[in-house]
PDB file of C-alpha atoms in Angstrom:
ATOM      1  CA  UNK A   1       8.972 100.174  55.257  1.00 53.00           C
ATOM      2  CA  UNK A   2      12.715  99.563  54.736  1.00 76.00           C
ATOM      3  CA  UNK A   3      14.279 101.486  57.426  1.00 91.00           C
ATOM      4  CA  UNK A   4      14.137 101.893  60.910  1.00 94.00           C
ATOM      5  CA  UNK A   5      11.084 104.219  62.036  1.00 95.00           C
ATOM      6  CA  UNK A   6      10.488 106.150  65.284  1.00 96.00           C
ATOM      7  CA  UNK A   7       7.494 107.749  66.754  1.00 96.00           C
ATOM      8  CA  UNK A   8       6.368 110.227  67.620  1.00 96.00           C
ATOM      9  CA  UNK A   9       9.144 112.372  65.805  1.00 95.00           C
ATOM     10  CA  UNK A  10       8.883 115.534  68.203  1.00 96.00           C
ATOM     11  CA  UNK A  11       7.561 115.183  71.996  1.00 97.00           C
ATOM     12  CA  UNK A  12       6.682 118.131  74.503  1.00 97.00           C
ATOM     13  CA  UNK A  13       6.632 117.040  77.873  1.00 97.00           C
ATOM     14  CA  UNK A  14       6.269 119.128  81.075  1.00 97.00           C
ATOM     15  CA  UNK A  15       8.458 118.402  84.069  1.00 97.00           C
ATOM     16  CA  UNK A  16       6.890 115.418  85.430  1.00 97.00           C
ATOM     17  CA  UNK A  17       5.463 113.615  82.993  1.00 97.00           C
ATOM     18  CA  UNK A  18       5.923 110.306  81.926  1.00 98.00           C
ATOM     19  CA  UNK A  19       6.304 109.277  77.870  1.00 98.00           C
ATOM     20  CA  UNK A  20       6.688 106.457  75.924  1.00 98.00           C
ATOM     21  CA  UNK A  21       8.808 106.342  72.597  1.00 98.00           C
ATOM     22  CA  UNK A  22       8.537 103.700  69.891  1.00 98.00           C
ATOM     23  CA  UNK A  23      10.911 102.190  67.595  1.00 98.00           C
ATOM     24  CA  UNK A  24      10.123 100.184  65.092  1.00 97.00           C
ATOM     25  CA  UNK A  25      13.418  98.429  63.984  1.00 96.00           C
ATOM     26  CA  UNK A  26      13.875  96.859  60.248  1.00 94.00           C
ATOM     27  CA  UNK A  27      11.702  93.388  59.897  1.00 93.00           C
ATOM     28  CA  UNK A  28      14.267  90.538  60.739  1.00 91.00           C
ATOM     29  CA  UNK A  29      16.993  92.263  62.804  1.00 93.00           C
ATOM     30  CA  UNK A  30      18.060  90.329  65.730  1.00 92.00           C
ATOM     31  CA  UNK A  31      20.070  93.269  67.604  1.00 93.00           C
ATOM     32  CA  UNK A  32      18.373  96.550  68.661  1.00 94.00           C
ATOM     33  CA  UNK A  33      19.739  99.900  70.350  1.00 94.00           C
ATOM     34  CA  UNK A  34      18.723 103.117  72.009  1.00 97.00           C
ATOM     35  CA  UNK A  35      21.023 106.083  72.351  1.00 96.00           C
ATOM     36  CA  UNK A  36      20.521 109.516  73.917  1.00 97.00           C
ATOM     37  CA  UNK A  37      22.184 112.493  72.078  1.00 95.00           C
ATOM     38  CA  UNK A  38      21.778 115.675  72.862  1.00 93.00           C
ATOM     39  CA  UNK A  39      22.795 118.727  71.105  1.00 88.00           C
ATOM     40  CA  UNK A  40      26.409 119.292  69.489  1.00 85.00           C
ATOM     41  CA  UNK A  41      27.452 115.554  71.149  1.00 89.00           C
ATOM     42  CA  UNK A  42      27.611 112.166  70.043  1.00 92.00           C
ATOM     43  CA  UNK A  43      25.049 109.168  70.534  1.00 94.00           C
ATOM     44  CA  UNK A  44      25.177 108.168  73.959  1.00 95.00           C
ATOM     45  CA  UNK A  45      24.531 104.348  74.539  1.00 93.00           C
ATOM     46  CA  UNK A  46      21.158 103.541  76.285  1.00 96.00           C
ATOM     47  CA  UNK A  47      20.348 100.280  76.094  1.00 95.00           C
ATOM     48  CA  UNK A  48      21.157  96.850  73.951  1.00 93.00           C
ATOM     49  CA  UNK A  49      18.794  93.963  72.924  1.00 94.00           C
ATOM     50  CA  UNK A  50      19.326  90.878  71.067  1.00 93.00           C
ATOM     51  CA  UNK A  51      15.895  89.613  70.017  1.00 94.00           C
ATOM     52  CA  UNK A  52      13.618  90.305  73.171  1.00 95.00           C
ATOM     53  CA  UNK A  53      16.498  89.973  75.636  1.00 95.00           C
ATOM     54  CA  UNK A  54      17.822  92.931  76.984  1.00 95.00           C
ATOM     55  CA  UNK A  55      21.392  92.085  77.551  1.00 92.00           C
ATOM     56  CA  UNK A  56      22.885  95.179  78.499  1.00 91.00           C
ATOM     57  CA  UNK A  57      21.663  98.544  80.176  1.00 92.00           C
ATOM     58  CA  UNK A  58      24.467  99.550  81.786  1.00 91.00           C
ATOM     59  CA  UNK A  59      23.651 103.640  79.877  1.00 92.00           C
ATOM     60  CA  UNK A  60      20.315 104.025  81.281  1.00 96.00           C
ATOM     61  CA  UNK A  61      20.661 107.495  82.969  1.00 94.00           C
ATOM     62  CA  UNK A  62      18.336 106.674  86.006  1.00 94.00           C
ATOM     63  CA  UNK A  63      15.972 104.465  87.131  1.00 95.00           C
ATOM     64  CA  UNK A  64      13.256 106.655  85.659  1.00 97.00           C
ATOM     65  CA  UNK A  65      14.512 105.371  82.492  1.00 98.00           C
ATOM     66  CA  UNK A  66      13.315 101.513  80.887  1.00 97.00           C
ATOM     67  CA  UNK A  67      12.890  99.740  77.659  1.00 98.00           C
ATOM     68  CA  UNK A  68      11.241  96.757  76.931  1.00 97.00           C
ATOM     69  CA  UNK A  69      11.203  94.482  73.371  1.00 97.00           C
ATOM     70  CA  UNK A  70       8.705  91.633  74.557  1.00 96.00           C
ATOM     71  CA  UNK A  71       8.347  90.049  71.425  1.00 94.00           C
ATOM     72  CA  UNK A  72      11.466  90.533  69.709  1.00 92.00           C
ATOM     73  CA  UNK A  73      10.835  93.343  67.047  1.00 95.00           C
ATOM     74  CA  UNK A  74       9.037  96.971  68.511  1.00 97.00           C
ATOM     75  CA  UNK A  75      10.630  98.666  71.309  1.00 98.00           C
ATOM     76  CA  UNK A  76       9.710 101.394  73.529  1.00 98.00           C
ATOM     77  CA  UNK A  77      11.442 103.267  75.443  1.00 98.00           C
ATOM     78  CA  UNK A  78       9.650 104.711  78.699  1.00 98.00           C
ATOM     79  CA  UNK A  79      10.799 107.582  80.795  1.00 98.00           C
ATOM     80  CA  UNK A  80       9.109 108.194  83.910  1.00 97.00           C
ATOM     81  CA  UNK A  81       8.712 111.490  85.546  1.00 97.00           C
ATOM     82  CA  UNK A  82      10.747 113.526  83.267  1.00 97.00           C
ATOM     83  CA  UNK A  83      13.044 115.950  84.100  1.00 97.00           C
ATOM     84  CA  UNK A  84      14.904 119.004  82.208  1.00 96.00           C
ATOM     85  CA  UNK A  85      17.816 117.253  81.543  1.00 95.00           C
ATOM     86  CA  UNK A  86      16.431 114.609  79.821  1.00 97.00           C
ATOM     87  CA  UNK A  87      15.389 116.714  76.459  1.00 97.00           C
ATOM     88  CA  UNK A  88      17.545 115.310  73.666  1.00 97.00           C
ATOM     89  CA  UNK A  89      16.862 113.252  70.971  1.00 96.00           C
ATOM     90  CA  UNK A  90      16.484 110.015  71.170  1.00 98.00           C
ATOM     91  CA  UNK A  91      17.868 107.465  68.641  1.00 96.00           C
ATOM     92  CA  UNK A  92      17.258 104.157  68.029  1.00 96.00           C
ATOM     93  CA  UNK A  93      19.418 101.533  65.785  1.00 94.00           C
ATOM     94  CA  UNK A  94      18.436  97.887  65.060  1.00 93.00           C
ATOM     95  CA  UNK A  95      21.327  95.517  63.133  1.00 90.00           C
ATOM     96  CA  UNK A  96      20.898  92.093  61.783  1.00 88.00           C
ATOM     97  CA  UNK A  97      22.944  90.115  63.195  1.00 81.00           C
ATOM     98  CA  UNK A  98      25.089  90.729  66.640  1.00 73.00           C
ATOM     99  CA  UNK A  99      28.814  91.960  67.230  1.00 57.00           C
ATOM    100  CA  UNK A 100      30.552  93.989  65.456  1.00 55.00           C
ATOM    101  CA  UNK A 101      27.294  94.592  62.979  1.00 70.00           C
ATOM    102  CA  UNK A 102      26.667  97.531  61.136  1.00 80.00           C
ATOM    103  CA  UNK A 103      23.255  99.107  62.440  1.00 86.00           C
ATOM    104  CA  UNK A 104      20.608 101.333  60.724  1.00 90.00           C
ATOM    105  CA  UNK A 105      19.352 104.657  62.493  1.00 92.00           C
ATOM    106  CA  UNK A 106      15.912 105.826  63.053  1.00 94.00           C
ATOM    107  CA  UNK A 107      15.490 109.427  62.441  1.00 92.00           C
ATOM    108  CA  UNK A 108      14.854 110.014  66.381  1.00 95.00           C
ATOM    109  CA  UNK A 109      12.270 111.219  68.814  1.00 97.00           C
ATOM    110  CA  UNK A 110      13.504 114.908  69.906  1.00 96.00           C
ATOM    111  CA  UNK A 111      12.395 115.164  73.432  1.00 97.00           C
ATOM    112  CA  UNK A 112      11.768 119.073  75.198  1.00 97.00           C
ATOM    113  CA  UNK A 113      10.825 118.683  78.678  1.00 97.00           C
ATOM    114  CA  UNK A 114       9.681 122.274  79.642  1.00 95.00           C
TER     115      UNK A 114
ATOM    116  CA  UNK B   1      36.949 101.891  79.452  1.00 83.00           C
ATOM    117  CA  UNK B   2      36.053 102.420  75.767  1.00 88.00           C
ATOM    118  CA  UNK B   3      36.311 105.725  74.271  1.00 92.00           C
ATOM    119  CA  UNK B   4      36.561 106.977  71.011  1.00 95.00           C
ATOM    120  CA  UNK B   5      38.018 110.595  70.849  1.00 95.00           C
ATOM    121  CA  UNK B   6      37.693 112.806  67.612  1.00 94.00           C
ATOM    122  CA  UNK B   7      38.846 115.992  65.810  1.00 84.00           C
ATOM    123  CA  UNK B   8      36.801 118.774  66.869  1.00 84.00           C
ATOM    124  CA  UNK B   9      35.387 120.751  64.530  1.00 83.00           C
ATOM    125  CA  UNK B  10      33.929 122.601  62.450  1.00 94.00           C
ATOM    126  CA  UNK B  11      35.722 121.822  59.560  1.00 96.00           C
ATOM    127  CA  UNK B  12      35.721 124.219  56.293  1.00 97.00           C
ATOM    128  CA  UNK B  13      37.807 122.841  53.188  1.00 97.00           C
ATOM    129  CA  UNK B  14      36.941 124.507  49.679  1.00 97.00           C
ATOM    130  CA  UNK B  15      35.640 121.743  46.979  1.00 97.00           C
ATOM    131  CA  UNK B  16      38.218 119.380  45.956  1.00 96.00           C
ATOM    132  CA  UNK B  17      40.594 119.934  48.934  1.00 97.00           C
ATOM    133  CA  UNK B  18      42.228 116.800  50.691  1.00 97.00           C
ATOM    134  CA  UNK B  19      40.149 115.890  53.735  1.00 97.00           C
ATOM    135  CA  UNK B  20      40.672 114.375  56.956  1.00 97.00           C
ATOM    136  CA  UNK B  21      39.317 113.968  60.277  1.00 97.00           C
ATOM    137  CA  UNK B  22      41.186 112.093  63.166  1.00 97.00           C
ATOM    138  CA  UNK B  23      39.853 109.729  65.394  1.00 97.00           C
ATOM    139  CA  UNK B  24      41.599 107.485  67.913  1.00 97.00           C
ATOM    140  CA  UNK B  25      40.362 105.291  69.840  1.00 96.00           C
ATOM    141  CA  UNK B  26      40.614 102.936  73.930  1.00 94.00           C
ATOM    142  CA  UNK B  27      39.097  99.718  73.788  1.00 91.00           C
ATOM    143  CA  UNK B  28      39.797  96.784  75.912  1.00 83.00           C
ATOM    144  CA  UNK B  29      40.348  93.866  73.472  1.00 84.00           C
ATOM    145  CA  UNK B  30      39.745  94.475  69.563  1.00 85.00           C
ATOM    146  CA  UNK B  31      36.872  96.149  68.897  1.00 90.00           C
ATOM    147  CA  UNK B  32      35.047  97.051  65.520  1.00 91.00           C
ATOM    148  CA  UNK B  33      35.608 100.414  64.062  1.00 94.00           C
ATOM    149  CA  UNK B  34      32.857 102.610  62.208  1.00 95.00           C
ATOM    150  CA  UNK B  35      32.200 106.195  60.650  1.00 96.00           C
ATOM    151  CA  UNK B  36      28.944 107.161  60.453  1.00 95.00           C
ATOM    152  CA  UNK B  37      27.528 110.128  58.845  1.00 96.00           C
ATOM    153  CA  UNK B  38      24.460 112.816  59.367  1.00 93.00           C
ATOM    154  CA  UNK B  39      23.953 115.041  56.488  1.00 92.00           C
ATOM    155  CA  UNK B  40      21.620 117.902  57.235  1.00 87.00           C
ATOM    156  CA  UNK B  41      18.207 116.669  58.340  1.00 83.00           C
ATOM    157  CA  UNK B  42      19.019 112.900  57.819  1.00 86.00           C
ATOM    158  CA  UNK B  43      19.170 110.677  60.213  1.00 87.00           C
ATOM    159  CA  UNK B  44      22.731 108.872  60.714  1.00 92.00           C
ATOM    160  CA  UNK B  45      23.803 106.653  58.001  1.00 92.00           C
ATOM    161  CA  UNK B  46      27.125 103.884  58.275  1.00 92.00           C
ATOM    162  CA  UNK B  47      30.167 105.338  56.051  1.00 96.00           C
ATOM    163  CA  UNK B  48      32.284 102.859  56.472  1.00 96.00           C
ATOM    164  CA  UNK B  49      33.968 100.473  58.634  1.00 94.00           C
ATOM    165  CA  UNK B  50      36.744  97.624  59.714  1.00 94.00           C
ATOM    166  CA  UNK B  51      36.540  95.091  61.908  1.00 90.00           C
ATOM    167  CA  UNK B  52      40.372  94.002  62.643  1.00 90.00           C
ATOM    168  CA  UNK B  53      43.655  95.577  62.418  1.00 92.00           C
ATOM    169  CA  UNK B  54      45.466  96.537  59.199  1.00 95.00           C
ATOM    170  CA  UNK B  55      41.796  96.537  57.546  1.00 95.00           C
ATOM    171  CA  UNK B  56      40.887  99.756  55.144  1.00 97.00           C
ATOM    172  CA  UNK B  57      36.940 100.393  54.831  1.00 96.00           C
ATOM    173  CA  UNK B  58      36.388 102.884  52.028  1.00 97.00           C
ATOM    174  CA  UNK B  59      32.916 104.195  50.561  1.00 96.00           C
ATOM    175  CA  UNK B  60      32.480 107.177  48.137  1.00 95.00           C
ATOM    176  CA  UNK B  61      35.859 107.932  47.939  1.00 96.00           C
ATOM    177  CA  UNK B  62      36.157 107.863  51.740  1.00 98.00           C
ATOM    178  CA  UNK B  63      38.751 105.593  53.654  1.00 98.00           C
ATOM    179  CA  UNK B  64      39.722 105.037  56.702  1.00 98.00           C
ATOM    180  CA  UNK B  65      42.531 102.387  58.147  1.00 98.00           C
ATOM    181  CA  UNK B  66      41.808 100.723  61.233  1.00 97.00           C
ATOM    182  CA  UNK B  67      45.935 100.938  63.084  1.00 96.00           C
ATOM    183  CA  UNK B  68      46.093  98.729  65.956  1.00 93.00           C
ATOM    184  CA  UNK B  69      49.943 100.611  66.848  1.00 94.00           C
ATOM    185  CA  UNK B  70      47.945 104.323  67.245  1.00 95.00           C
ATOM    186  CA  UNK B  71      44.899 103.332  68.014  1.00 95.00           C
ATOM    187  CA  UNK B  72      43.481 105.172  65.276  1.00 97.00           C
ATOM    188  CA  UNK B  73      41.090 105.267  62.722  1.00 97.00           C
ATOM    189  CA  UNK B  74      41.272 108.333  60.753  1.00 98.00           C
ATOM    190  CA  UNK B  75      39.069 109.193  58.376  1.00 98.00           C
ATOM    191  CA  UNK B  76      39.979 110.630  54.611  1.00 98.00           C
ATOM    192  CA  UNK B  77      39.192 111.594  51.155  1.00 98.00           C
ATOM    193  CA  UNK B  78      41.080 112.908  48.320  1.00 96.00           C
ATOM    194  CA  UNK B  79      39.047 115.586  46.852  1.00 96.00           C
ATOM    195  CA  UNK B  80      35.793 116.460  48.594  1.00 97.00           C
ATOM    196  CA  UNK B  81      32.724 117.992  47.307  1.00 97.00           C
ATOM    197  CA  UNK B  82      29.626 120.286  48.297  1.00 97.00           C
ATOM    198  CA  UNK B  83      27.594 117.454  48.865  1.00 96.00           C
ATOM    199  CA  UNK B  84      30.062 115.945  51.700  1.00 97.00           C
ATOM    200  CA  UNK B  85      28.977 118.729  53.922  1.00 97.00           C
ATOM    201  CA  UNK B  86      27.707 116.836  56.778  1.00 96.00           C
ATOM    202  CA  UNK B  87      28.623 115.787  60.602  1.00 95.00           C
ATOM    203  CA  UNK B  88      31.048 112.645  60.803  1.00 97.00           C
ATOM    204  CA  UNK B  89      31.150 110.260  63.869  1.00 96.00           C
ATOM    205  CA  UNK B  90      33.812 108.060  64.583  1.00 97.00           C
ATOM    206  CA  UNK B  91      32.538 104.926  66.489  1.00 94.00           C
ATOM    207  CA  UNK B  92      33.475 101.775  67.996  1.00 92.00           C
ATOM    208  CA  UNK B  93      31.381  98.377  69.139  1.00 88.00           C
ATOM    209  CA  UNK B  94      32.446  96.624  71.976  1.00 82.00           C
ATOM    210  CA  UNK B  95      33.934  93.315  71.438  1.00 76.00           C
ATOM    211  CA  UNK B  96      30.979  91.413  72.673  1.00 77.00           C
ATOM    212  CA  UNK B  97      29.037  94.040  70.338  1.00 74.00           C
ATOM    213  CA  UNK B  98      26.436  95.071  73.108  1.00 77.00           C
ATOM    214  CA  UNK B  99      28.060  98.801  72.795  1.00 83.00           C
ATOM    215  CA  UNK B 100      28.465 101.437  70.521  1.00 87.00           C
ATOM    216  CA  UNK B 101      30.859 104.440  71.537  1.00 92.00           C
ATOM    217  CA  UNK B 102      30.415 107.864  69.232  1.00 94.00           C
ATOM    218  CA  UNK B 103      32.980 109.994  69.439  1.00 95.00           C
ATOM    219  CA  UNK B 104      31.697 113.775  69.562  1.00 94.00           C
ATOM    220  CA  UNK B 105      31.406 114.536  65.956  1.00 95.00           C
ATOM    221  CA  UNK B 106      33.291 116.628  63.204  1.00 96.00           C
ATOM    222  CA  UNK B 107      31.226 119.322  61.448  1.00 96.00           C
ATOM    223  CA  UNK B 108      32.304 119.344  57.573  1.00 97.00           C
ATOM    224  CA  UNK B 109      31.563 122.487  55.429  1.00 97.00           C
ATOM    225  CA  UNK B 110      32.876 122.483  51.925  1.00 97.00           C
ATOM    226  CA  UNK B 111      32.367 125.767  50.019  1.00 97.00           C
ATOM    227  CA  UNK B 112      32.259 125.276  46.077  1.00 94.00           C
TER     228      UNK B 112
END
């Protein structure tokens, strides 16, 4: 595909529960992001990797909260235990080069945690 | 810290009225400046954007100057149109570009 894709696009989770959400970023982009935004706000920033390095993750909410890109293109985001407060939906962006790039949003994962 | 802080919304113009939407901005160094929009059930697409001071990005009769002296990077278009209904974000990337700020985002209804 040509764009950035996301799965799954909705997730129900009870309190608890751990999930896993995937972003496939557009073939060839060397920079990859996650944001949280919940409703009525902005993007937050999550997390930032340049190929399968993970160079900055200074936004992660909690330590519940981790993302991996082992081989440079995929990238999951994992969420351990969830709580209420972590429903939102969750965006991810991948750019082609680094700095100052313009990136390309997925259409999101919309966590509920119930 | 970096920030970006924008207009709060929403925003109703009728069709063909002069729009714009501030957005100013704290950022250590010089960072990048973007506008990104959402139109209803789409995911967020780039606008626009400008990457040093004195630049103008512009894109479907958008524009937006990036002023290093206000710290600002307001967006605007002449004559708007149903189809610009959407939610606008002002943004910013850090200088070392491992960042992206959002600013809140500015609801836009235009009524024909």
């Amino acid at each position: 595909g040509a764009g950035v894709s996301q799965s799954p696009r909705y997730k129900v989770a009870k309190r608890g529960q751990d999930v896993a959400l995937r972003c496939d970023p557009i073939s060839g982009h060397v920079s990859l992001f996650w944001y949280q935004q919940a409703l009525g706000q902005g993007p937050e920033f999550l997390t930032y990797f340049q190929n399968e390095a993970q160079l900055d993750k200074s936004g992660l909410p909690s330590d519940r909260f981790f993302a991996e890109r082992p081989e440079g293109s995929v990238s999951t985001l994992k969420i351990q235990r969830t709580q209420q407060e972590d429903s939102a939906v969750y965006l991810c962006a991948s750019s082609l080069e680094v700095a100052s790039s313009s990136q390309y949003f997925g259409p999101g994962t919309r966590l509920t945690v119930l | 810290g970096n920030s970006v802080t924008q207009m709060e919304g929403p925003v109703t113009l009728s069709e063909e009225a002069f729009l714009t939407i501030n957005c100013t901005y704290t950022a250590t160094g010089y960072p990048s400046l973007f506008w990104y929009v959402q139109y209803p059930g789409e995911g967020l697409q780039l606008l626009l954007k400008a990457t040093k001071a004195d630049d103008k990005g512009s894109n479907k009769g958008f524009e937006a100057t990036y002023r290093k002296e206000t710290t600002s990077f307001h967006l605007e278009k002449g004559s708007v149109q149903v189809s610009d209904s959407a939610v606008y974000f002002c943004a910013l990337s850090s200088v070392t570009g491992n960042q992206f700020y959002f600013g809140t985002g500015t609801s836009l209804t235009v009524i024909p």
